[in-house]
Each structure stands twice: as structure tokens, then as C-alpha cells.
Amino acid sequence: MKIGILISSHKSNTIALMSILQSIEFWSRKLVVSAGHENRCEYSIKDTPVIGVSHNSYDFTGLVEIVSNPQIIEDWTHILTVQDTVEFGKYTLELCRNADPNVDVTAATPNGMSNIILCKKEYIFQKKEINYLFLFIFHFFKVNVRY
């Protein structure tokens, strides 16, 4: 699996963002999508690409951006969606690598309550016509999900 971490953030959350970036320095595929910018822009923080966007979809800012611009995650097969308030422990990479690559969605917590979700990229793009908030609230339990 080629797992990429998709971090939804806001330009005002720099302290939280720096904390998560420090905890994933070893991860090769990662992208921050930062809300609150006047125009779309690209830059990097701690060798991590950041896309600044004008929309703020909170937990789904990153998903909205990758569906609008799928080329930015072209080499990813799976997406680990998180918010900038998350910090990874030393076993996170191992747990992700041990996930079943055939499962559409793997939630970090029962019922997906934390919005930390590992999903197949092809699943996201099959469902892209659905509003993303509804995708994860209403369609979450209709797919092949593992906790």
C-alpha cells in the first residue's frame, strides 16, 4: 500500500500543525490542506507540501481538495485522513501498513467518531459526486468497514 496522510488544517492552527508534522517526519507521503487563505496557494512547512485554500470544510477540507485536484495524490493508493490536532505515536505507521488493503474504509475508532479514517483512494473517487459530509455520515456503514 502507498498510504498518504491527508491533514485538514487552518492557517491559524500553526501550533497544532507543527506538532503533527513533527510526529510524522518519517512518513514519506503527506499533504496538508490549509483553509483560511484568500486564494489557492502552495508552499511547504517542515518539508511537507501545503496547499492553502479559501474554502473551510473543517474535517473535510483535504478531501474536498483532493477530489477537485486528484493529480496531487497521484501515487497514493490509500488515504489516511486526519485533522491537525492529531499526533501520531510510534506504532501508527506499522498499524497502517498492517491494515487490510482490500477494505474500503478502516476507522481508527468504533463508528468512525474521530474522523481518523484509512480509505482506499479508489473508494473516495467512486463516491466523489456525493457531498463529503454525507459520505462519511450516511454512507459510512454501507461499505466494507473495519474497526
JSON list of N, CA and C in Angstrom, two decimals, residues 26 50 52 63 72 76 80 107 135:
[
{"chain": "A", "resi": 26, "resn": "PHE", "atom": "N", "xyz": [8.90, 10.97, 9.61]},
{"chain": "A", "resi": 26, "resn": "PHE", "atom": "CA", "xyz": [9.38, 9.75, 8.96]},
{"chain": "A", "resi": 26, "resn": "PHE", "atom": "C", "xyz": [8.48, 9.28, 7.82]},
{"chain": "A", "resi": 50, "resn": "VAL", "atom": "N", "xyz": [2.09, 21.93, 1.44]},
{"chain": "A", "resi": 50, "resn": "VAL", "atom": "CA", "xyz": [0.86, 22.53, 1.96]},
{"chain": "A", "resi": 50, "resn": "VAL", "atom": "C", "xyz": [0.13, 23.20, 0.80]},
{"chain": "A", "resi": 52, "resn": "GLY", "atom": "N", "xyz": [-2.81, 25.84, 0.36]},
{"chain": "A", "resi": 52, "resn": "GLY", "atom": "CA", "xyz": [-3.70, 26.79, 1.02]},
{"chain": "A", "resi": 52, "resn": "GLY", "atom": "C", "xyz": [-4.94, 26.97, 0.16]},
{"chain": "A", "resi": 63, "resn": "LEU", "atom": "N", "xyz": [-10.20, 16.41, 1.86]},
{"chain": "A", "resi": 63, "resn": "LEU", "atom": "CA", "xyz": [-10.93, 15.57, 0.92]},
{"chain": "A", "resi": 63, "resn": "LEU", "atom": "C", "xyz": [-11.52, 16.38, -0.23]},
{"chain": "A", "resi": 72, "resn": "ILE", "atom": "N", "xyz": [-2.74, 15.63, -7.32]},
{"chain": "A", "resi": 72, "resn": "ILE", "atom": "CA", "xyz": [-1.83, 15.94, -6.22]},
{"chain": "A", "resi": 72, "resn": "ILE", "atom": "C", "xyz": [-1.52, 14.72, -5.35]},
{"chain": "A", "resi": 76, "resn": "TRP", "atom": "N", "xyz": [-0.62, 7.78, -4.54]},
{"chain": "A", "resi": 76, "resn": "TRP", "atom": "CA", "xyz": [-1.19, 7.18, -3.32]},
{"chain": "A", "resi": 76, "resn": "TRP", "atom": "C", "xyz": [-2.20, 6.10, -3.71]},
{"chain": "A", "resi": 80, "resn": "LEU", "atom": "N", "xyz": [-5.03, 8.32, 4.57]},
{"chain": "A", "resi": 80, "resn": "LEU", "atom": "CA", "xyz": [-5.31, 8.40, 6.00]},
{"chain": "A", "resi": 80, "resn": "LEU", "atom": "C", "xyz": [-5.71, 9.84, 6.28]},
{"chain": "A", "resi": 107, "resn": "ALA", "atom": "N", "xyz": [-11.79, 2.54, 10.11]},
{"chain": "A", "resi": 107, "resn": "ALA", "atom": "CA", "xyz": [-11.92, 3.63, 11.08]},
{"chain": "A", "resi": 107, "resn": "ALA", "atom": "C", "xyz": [-10.98, 3.38, 12.25]},
{"chain": "A", "resi": 135, "resn": "LEU", "atom": "N", "xyz": [-21.20, 11.64, 2.84]},
{"chain": "A", "resi": 135, "resn": "LEU", "atom": "CA", "xyz": [-20.48, 10.41, 2.54]},
{"chain": "A", "resi": 135, "resn": "LEU", "atom": "C", "xyz": [-20.06, 9.72, 3.82]}
]
